[in-house]
mmCIF file of C-alpha atoms and ligand atoms in Angstrom:
data_model
loop_
_atom_site.group_PDB
_atom_site.id
_atom_site.type_symbol
_atom_site.label_atom_id
_atom_site.label_comp_id
_atom_site.label_asym_id
_atom_site.label_seq_id
_atom_site.Cartn_x
_atom_site.Cartn_y
_atom_site.Cartn_z
ATOM 1 C CA MET M 1 -59.518 -134.418 69.792
ATOM 2 C CA ALA M 2 -62.308 -135.112 72.144
ATOM 3 C CA SER M 3 -60.137 -135.520 75.191
ATOM 4 C CA THR M 4 -58.476 -132.168 74.695
ATOM 5 C CA MET M 5 -61.802 -130.540 73.690
ATOM 6 C CA GLN M 6 -60.825 -129.521 70.297
ATOM 7 C CA SER M 7 -63.558 -129.300 67.869
ATOM 8 C CA SER M 8 -61.616 -129.087 64.584
ATOM 9 C CA VAL M 9 -58.519 -130.895 63.137
ATOM 10 C CA GLU M 10 -56.810 -127.400 62.657
ATOM 11 C CA ASP M 11 -57.246 -126.561 66.273
ATOM 12 C CA TYR M 12 -55.975 -129.914 67.420
ATOM 13 C CA LEU M 13 -52.920 -129.691 65.112
ATOM 14 C CA GLU M 14 -52.128 -126.239 66.747
ATOM 15 C CA LEU M 15 -52.406 -127.649 70.197
ATOM 16 C CA LEU M 16 -50.206 -130.631 69.047
ATOM 17 C CA GLN M 17 -47.569 -128.170 67.761
ATOM 18 C CA ASN M 18 -47.622 -126.000 70.943
ATOM 19 C CA THR M 19 -47.803 -128.719 73.476
ATOM 20 C CA PRO M 20 -45.065 -131.251 73.464
ATOM 21 C CA GLN M 21 -46.793 -133.437 76.065
ATOM 22 C CA GLU M 22 -49.801 -133.903 73.727
ATOM 23 C CA THR M 23 -47.558 -135.710 71.340
ATOM 24 C CA PHE M 24 -47.069 -138.450 74.039
ATOM 25 C CA CYS M 25 -50.915 -138.536 74.781
ATOM 26 C CA LEU M 26 -51.714 -138.889 71.064
ATOM 27 C CA LEU M 27 -49.020 -141.726 70.557
ATOM 28 C CA ASP M 28 -50.310 -143.507 73.749
ATOM 29 C CA SER M 29 -53.946 -143.396 72.378
ATOM 30 C CA VAL M 30 -53.144 -144.777 68.977
ATOM 31 C CA GLY M 31 -50.637 -147.466 69.886
ATOM 32 C CA VAL M 32 -51.593 -151.115 70.216
ATOM 33 C CA ASN M 33 -49.938 -152.550 73.345
ATOM 34 C CA VAL M 34 -51.277 -156.192 73.256
ATOM 35 C CA SER M 35 -48.500 -158.452 74.636
ATOM 36 C CA SER M 36 -48.192 -161.469 77.009
ATOM 37 C CA PHE M 37 -45.368 -163.491 78.503
ATOM 38 C CA PHE M 38 -43.914 -166.210 76.140
ATOM 39 C CA ARG M 39 -46.283 -164.952 73.392
ATOM 40 C CA ASP M 40 -46.202 -167.545 70.767
ATOM 41 C CA THR M 41 -44.640 -170.266 72.955
ATOM 42 C CA GLY M 42 -43.040 -172.034 69.928
ATOM 43 C CA VAL M 43 -40.931 -169.033 69.222
ATOM 44 C CA PHE M 44 -39.600 -168.718 72.742
ATOM 45 C CA GLU M 45 -38.937 -172.589 72.920
ATOM 46 C CA ALA M 46 -36.856 -172.244 69.658
ATOM 47 C CA VAL M 47 -34.907 -169.248 71.130
ATOM 48 C CA SER M 48 -34.406 -171.027 74.509
ATOM 49 C CA ASP M 49 -33.537 -174.464 72.957
ATOM 50 C CA THR M 50 -31.276 -173.321 69.983
ATOM 51 C CA VAL M 51 -30.387 -169.764 69.616
ATOM 52 C CA LEU M 52 -29.629 -168.712 73.252
ATOM 53 C CA PRO M 53 -27.467 -171.780 73.930
ATOM 54 C CA ARG M 54 -25.437 -171.089 70.878
ATOM 55 C CA LEU M 55 -24.920 -167.490 71.774
ATOM 56 C CA ILE M 56 -23.978 -168.336 75.310
ATOM 57 C CA ALA M 57 -21.534 -171.041 74.230
ATOM 58 C CA GLY M 58 -19.987 -168.450 71.618
ATOM 59 C CA ILE M 59 -19.680 -165.828 74.407
ATOM 60 C CA SER M 60 -18.143 -168.185 76.913
ATOM 61 C CA GLN M 61 -15.346 -169.021 74.396
ATOM 62 C CA ASN M 62 -14.522 -165.435 73.695
ATOM 63 C CA LYS M 63 -13.306 -162.554 75.839
ATOM 64 C CA SER M 64 -16.620 -160.634 75.666
ATOM 65 C CA LYS M 65 -18.741 -161.732 78.720
ATOM 66 C CA GLU M 66 -21.973 -159.701 77.647
ATOM 67 C CA LEU M 67 -25.071 -161.174 76.179
ATOM 68 C CA ARG M 68 -26.659 -158.129 74.537
ATOM 69 C CA VAL M 69 -30.436 -158.307 74.012
ATOM 70 C CA TRP M 70 -32.800 -155.735 72.747
ATOM 71 C CA SER M 71 -36.604 -155.917 72.929
ATOM 72 C CA ALA M 72 -37.765 -153.210 70.386
ATOM 73 C CA GLY M 73 -41.396 -152.223 70.881
ATOM 74 C CA CYS M 74 -41.493 -153.910 74.309
ATOM 75 C CA SER M 75 -44.956 -152.636 75.264
ATOM 76 C CA HIS M 76 -45.553 -153.436 78.968
ATOM 77 C CA GLY M 77 -42.350 -155.405 79.287
ATOM 78 C CA GLU M 78 -43.715 -158.959 79.010
ATOM 79 C CA GLU M 79 -41.521 -159.850 75.988
ATOM 80 C CA ALA M 80 -38.272 -158.406 77.617
ATOM 81 C CA TYR M 81 -38.929 -160.088 81.028
ATOM 82 C CA SER M 82 -39.770 -163.488 79.236
ATOM 83 C CA VAL M 83 -36.300 -163.295 77.762
ATOM 84 C CA ALA M 84 -34.799 -162.342 81.076
ATOM 85 C CA ILE M 85 -36.478 -165.457 82.512
ATOM 86 C CA MET M 86 -35.104 -167.728 79.816
ATOM 87 C CA VAL M 87 -31.648 -166.354 80.120
ATOM 88 C CA LYS M 88 -31.756 -166.629 83.959
ATOM 89 C CA GLU M 89 -32.853 -170.281 83.633
ATOM 90 C CA LEU M 90 -30.064 -171.049 81.069
ATOM 91 C CA LEU M 91 -27.347 -169.384 83.010
ATOM 92 C CA LYS M 92 -28.014 -171.412 86.027
ATOM 93 C CA LYS M 93 -25.589 -173.791 84.635
ATOM 94 C CA ASN M 94 -22.629 -171.402 84.084
ATOM 95 C CA PRO M 95 -23.637 -168.250 86.056
ATOM 96 C CA ASP M 96 -20.197 -166.585 86.058
ATOM 97 C CA ASN M 97 -19.407 -166.714 82.367
ATOM 98 C CA VAL M 98 -21.894 -164.628 80.794
ATOM 99 C CA LYS M 99 -23.259 -161.037 81.767
ATOM 100 C CA PRO M 100 -26.760 -160.546 80.266
ATOM 101 C CA LEU M 101 -27.598 -156.870 79.366
ATOM 102 C CA ILE M 102 -31.282 -156.649 78.218
ATOM 103 C CA PHE M 103 -32.495 -153.402 76.806
ATOM 104 C CA ALA M 104 -36.129 -152.742 76.256
ATOM 105 C CA THR M 105 -37.649 -149.858 74.465
ATOM 106 C CA ASP M 106 -40.984 -148.407 73.352
ATOM 107 C CA MET M 107 -42.104 -145.136 72.128
ATOM 108 C CA ASP M 108 -45.078 -145.220 74.471
ATOM 109 C CA GLN M 109 -44.019 -143.844 77.795
ATOM 110 C CA THR M 110 -47.210 -144.981 79.713
ATOM 111 C CA ALA M 111 -46.426 -148.596 78.486
ATOM 112 C CA LEU M 112 -42.871 -148.153 79.770
ATOM 113 C CA MET M 113 -44.050 -146.967 83.292
ATOM 114 C CA THR M 114 -46.301 -150.053 83.532
ATOM 115 C CA ALA M 115 -43.282 -152.183 82.430
ATOM 116 C CA LYS M 116 -41.083 -150.868 85.176
ATOM 117 C CA THR M 117 -43.830 -151.687 87.669
ATOM 118 C CA ALA M 118 -43.859 -155.338 86.420
ATOM 119 C CA VAL M 119 -47.291 -156.185 87.987
ATOM 120 C CA TYR M 120 -49.292 -158.434 85.510
ATOM 121 C CA SER M 121 -52.759 -160.095 85.241
ATOM 122 C CA ARG M 122 -53.222 -163.727 85.288
ATOM 123 C CA SER M 123 -54.254 -163.695 81.582
ATOM 124 C CA SER M 124 -50.675 -162.213 80.547
ATOM 125 C CA LEU M 125 -49.272 -165.417 82.112
ATOM 126 C CA GLU M 126 -51.477 -167.811 80.430
ATOM 127 C CA ASP M 127 -48.485 -169.271 78.185
ATOM 128 C CA THR M 128 -46.087 -169.277 81.147
ATOM 129 C CA LYS M 129 -45.010 -172.613 82.492
ATOM 130 C CA LEU M 130 -46.364 -173.070 86.104
ATOM 131 C CA GLY M 131 -42.832 -173.697 87.412
ATOM 132 C CA LEU M 132 -41.705 -170.378 86.033
ATOM 133 C CA VAL M 133 -44.593 -168.530 87.527
ATOM 134 C CA ASP M 134 -43.939 -170.014 91.050
ATOM 135 C CA ARG M 135 -40.305 -169.269 90.705
ATOM 136 C CA TYR M 136 -40.330 -165.683 89.453
ATOM 137 C CA PHE M 137 -43.744 -164.149 90.488
ATOM 138 C CA THR M 138 -45.434 -163.443 93.705
ATOM 139 C CA GLN M 139 -49.140 -163.564 93.616
ATOM 140 C CA ASP M 140 -50.943 -160.734 95.328
ATOM 141 C CA GLY M 141 -54.807 -161.406 95.104
ATOM 142 C CA ASP M 142 -55.577 -161.199 91.410
ATOM 143 C CA VAL M 143 -52.258 -159.878 90.187
ATOM 144 C CA PHE M 144 -48.731 -161.369 89.759
ATOM 145 C CA LYS M 145 -45.645 -159.268 90.787
ATOM 146 C CA LEU M 146 -42.405 -160.072 89.128
ATOM 147 C CA LYS M 147 -39.539 -160.713 91.394
ATOM 148 C CA ALA M 148 -36.634 -158.178 91.700
ATOM 149 C CA SER M 149 -34.026 -160.699 90.500
ATOM 150 C CA ILE M 150 -35.722 -160.522 86.932
ATOM 151 C CA LYS M 151 -36.839 -156.853 87.252
ATOM 152 C CA ARG M 152 -33.316 -155.661 87.586
ATOM 153 C CA MET M 153 -31.983 -157.566 84.563
ATOM 154 C CA VAL M 154 -33.925 -155.261 82.175
ATOM 155 C CA HIS M 155 -33.182 -151.616 81.348
ATOM 156 C CA PHE M 156 -36.195 -149.819 79.948
ATOM 157 C CA SER M 157 -36.001 -146.448 77.900
ATOM 158 C CA THR M 158 -37.928 -144.530 75.259
ATOM 159 C CA ASP M 159 -36.995 -144.991 71.653
ATOM 160 C CA ASP M 160 -38.891 -144.442 68.419
ATOM 161 C CA LEU M 161 -38.022 -147.152 65.919
ATOM 162 C CA LEU M 162 -38.628 -144.741 63.077
ATOM 163 C CA SER M 163 -36.217 -142.154 64.356
ATOM 164 C CA GLU M 164 -33.118 -141.789 62.268
ATOM 165 C CA GLU M 165 -30.982 -140.188 65.004
ATOM 166 C CA CYS M 166 -29.203 -143.318 66.056
ATOM 167 C CA ILE M 167 -29.220 -147.032 65.243
ATOM 168 C CA ALA M 168 -29.421 -148.463 68.751
ATOM 169 C CA PRO M 169 -31.265 -147.151 71.854
ATOM 170 C CA ARG M 170 -29.076 -144.373 73.486
ATOM 171 C CA GLU M 171 -28.821 -146.262 76.906
ATOM 172 C CA SER M 172 -27.252 -149.249 75.110
ATOM 173 C CA LEU M 173 -24.403 -146.973 74.216
ATOM 174 C CA PHE M 174 -23.834 -148.647 70.839
ATOM 175 C CA GLY M 175 -25.532 -151.278 68.591
ATOM 176 C CA ASP M 176 -23.946 -154.717 68.364
ATOM 177 C CA PHE M 177 -26.635 -156.804 69.827
ATOM 178 C CA ASP M 178 -26.537 -160.579 70.027
ATOM 179 C CA ILE M 179 -30.269 -160.839 69.558
ATOM 180 C CA ILE M 180 -32.998 -158.411 68.886
ATOM 181 C CA PHE M 181 -36.799 -159.109 69.345
ATOM 182 C CA CYS M 182 -38.959 -156.818 67.271
ATOM 183 C CA ARG M 183 -42.221 -158.714 67.338
ATOM 184 C CA ASN M 184 -45.664 -157.497 66.327
ATOM 185 C CA VAL M 185 -44.518 -154.003 65.882
ATOM 186 C CA ILE M 186 -43.640 -153.451 62.142
ATOM 187 C CA ILE M 187 -46.985 -155.183 61.228
ATOM 188 C CA TYR M 188 -48.491 -151.715 61.825
ATOM 189 C CA PHE M 189 -46.192 -149.862 59.362
ATOM 190 C CA ASN M 190 -46.379 -149.541 55.584
ATOM 191 C CA ASN M 191 -43.692 -151.355 53.442
ATOM 192 C CA GLU M 192 -41.492 -148.083 53.413
ATOM 193 C CA LEU M 193 -41.414 -147.816 57.119
ATOM 194 C CA GLN M 194 -40.973 -151.630 57.649
ATOM 195 C CA GLU M 195 -37.918 -151.431 55.447
ATOM 196 C CA ARG M 196 -36.435 -148.562 57.215
ATOM 197 C CA VAL M 197 -36.811 -150.271 60.809
ATOM 198 C CA LEU M 198 -35.549 -153.516 59.419
ATOM 199 C CA THR M 199 -32.492 -151.916 58.015
ATOM 200 C CA ARG M 200 -31.755 -150.082 61.300
ATOM 201 C CA LEU M 201 -32.253 -153.386 63.317
ATOM 202 C CA SER M 202 -29.978 -155.249 60.924
ATOM 203 C CA HIS M 203 -27.184 -152.706 61.473
ATOM 204 C CA ALA M 204 -27.746 -152.848 65.287
ATOM 205 C CA LEU M 205 -27.109 -156.553 65.319
ATOM 206 C CA ALA M 206 -23.463 -157.924 65.776
ATOM 207 C CA PRO M 207 -22.203 -160.358 63.223
ATOM 208 C CA GLY M 208 -23.660 -163.700 64.093
ATOM 209 C CA GLY M 209 -26.486 -161.924 65.881
ATOM 210 C CA TYR M 210 -30.192 -162.861 65.544
ATOM 211 C CA LEU M 211 -33.386 -161.019 64.781
ATOM 212 C CA VAL M 212 -36.795 -162.347 65.820
ATOM 213 C CA LEU M 213 -39.827 -160.879 64.142
ATOM 214 C CA GLY M 214 -43.585 -161.707 64.831
ATOM 215 C CA MET M 215 -45.285 -164.612 63.254
ATOM 216 C CA THR M 216 -46.963 -162.474 60.535
ATOM 217 C CA GLU M 217 -43.945 -160.264 59.863
ATOM 218 C CA THR M 218 -41.118 -160.803 57.417
ATOM 219 C CA LEU M 219 -37.930 -159.223 55.978
ATOM 220 C CA LEU M 220 -38.231 -156.651 53.387
ATOM 221 C CA GLY M 221 -35.680 -154.407 51.460
ATOM 222 C CA CYS M 222 -31.995 -154.314 52.389
ATOM 223 C CA ALA M 223 -32.527 -156.435 55.324
ATOM 224 C CA ARG M 224 -33.246 -159.445 53.017
ATOM 225 C CA ASN M 225 -29.611 -159.196 51.834
ATOM 226 C CA MET M 226 -28.118 -158.507 55.226
ATOM 227 C CA LEU M 227 -29.747 -161.470 57.141
ATOM 228 C CA GLU M 228 -30.196 -165.115 56.533
ATOM 229 C CA THR M 229 -33.320 -167.182 57.531
ATOM 230 C CA VAL M 230 -32.554 -169.654 60.368
ATOM 231 C CA ASP M 231 -35.951 -170.638 61.301
ATOM 232 C CA LYS M 232 -38.812 -169.752 58.882
ATOM 233 C CA LYS M 233 -41.571 -170.996 60.971
ATOM 234 C CA HIS M 234 -40.675 -168.931 63.956
ATOM 235 C CA MET M 235 -39.318 -165.971 62.003
ATOM 236 C CA ILE M 236 -35.876 -166.024 63.371
ATOM 237 C CA PHE M 237 -33.122 -164.519 61.212
ATOM 238 C CA ARG M 238 -29.262 -164.191 61.541
ATOM 239 C CA LYS M 239 -26.724 -161.772 60.390
ATOM 240 C CA PRO M 240 -23.794 -163.867 58.935
ATOM 241 C CA ASN M 241 -20.328 -163.560 60.506
HETATM 242 C C1 LIG R 301 -48.487 -155.121 69.846
HETATM 243 S S1 LIG R 301 -47.147 -154.401 70.854
HETATM 244 C C2 LIG R 301 -45.961 -155.696 70.747
HETATM 245 C C3 LIG R 301 -45.373 -156.095 72.028
HETATM 246 C C4 LIG R 301 -44.382 -157.094 72.019
HETATM 247 N N1 LIG R 301 -43.320 -156.875 71.134
HETATM 248 C C5 LIG R 301 -45.099 -158.468 71.708
HETATM 249 O O1 LIG R 301 -44.853 -159.040 70.624
HETATM 250 O O2 LIG R 301 -45.800 -158.888 72.560
HETATM 251 C C6 LIG R 301 -46.450 -153.127 69.749
HETATM 252 C C7 LIG R 301 -45.645 -152.095 70.504
HETATM 253 O O3 LIG R 301 -44.882 -151.420 69.639
HETATM 254 C C8 LIG R 301 -44.803 -150.067 69.997
HETATM 255 N N2 LIG R 301 -44.442 -149.196 68.834
HETATM 256 C C9 LIG R 301 -45.261 -148.926 67.814
HETATM 257 N N3 LIG R 301 -44.445 -148.041 66.905
HETATM 258 C C10 LIG R 301 -43.348 -147.887 67.480
HETATM 259 C C11 LIG R 301 -42.234 -147.154 67.180
HETATM 260 N N4 LIG R 301 -42.245 -146.390 66.064
HETATM 261 N N5 LIG R 301 -41.087 -147.104 68.029
HETATM 262 C C12 LIG R 301 -41.161 -147.837 69.043
HETATM 263 N N6 LIG R 301 -42.229 -148.597 69.508
HETATM 264 C C13 LIG R 301 -43.264 -148.509 68.711
HETATM 265 C C14 LIG R 301 -46.084 -149.787 70.607
HETATM 266 O O4 LIG R 301 -46.177 -148.655 71.421
HETATM 267 C C15 LIG R 301 -46.406 -151.155 71.287
HETATM 268 O O5 LIG R 301 -46.159 -151.175 72.630
#
């Protein structure tokens, strides 16, 4: 209200209803965008050591060559790019077999613009192995610029997880993801909204696909029947085949 010089809630509401751009400004100002590369390293190790090799092996055996990943609530892109780095490292061994398609969405357009720029502070790389920093970033003074080879692996777009319009982000064409990361997003929602998002994500998973939640989040509602727990410690769940 202060930034738009409105002195009453009623006036602000009227402004909000008449100015679509203000909706984005409001969402930007109330959103929590805290993130970092390989946040909760144990989770990324579990995904890299167990989940991704299983998915890649399964894909290599089948006709489908795509490894479809969705980072839902991606903030400034750290999570999606961490996954891209892991996949790149794993695919060094069989580069031709699997085509990674990584979609990253957020409702916060400003965060997405930062994500596409892919320039990060040292602190956002605190949990990243030195070898990976050397390989995939270029240091420029105080900042670290992600290399194009990783940037071009991730497709960013706007998506409101609470929207009931479609299950998966439009740009992904359809659901059927092999793995969805939705970490530290639903923690801000009440139980009813958590259930709605979890149901949506469960539908967007391919049979045999994985859902990775934040360390303090868990399954609620229908999703509990649709998914099985794979790794309770790291909050990794799977949709049975
Ligand atoms: C704390 S960040 C988490 C970033 C990353 N997933 C991680 O774990 O580091 C939460 C993100 O969720 C996004 N978010 C919140 N509600 C959302 C919604 N309804 N739809 C899409 N994104 C949402 C916020 O804009 C913010 O960027």
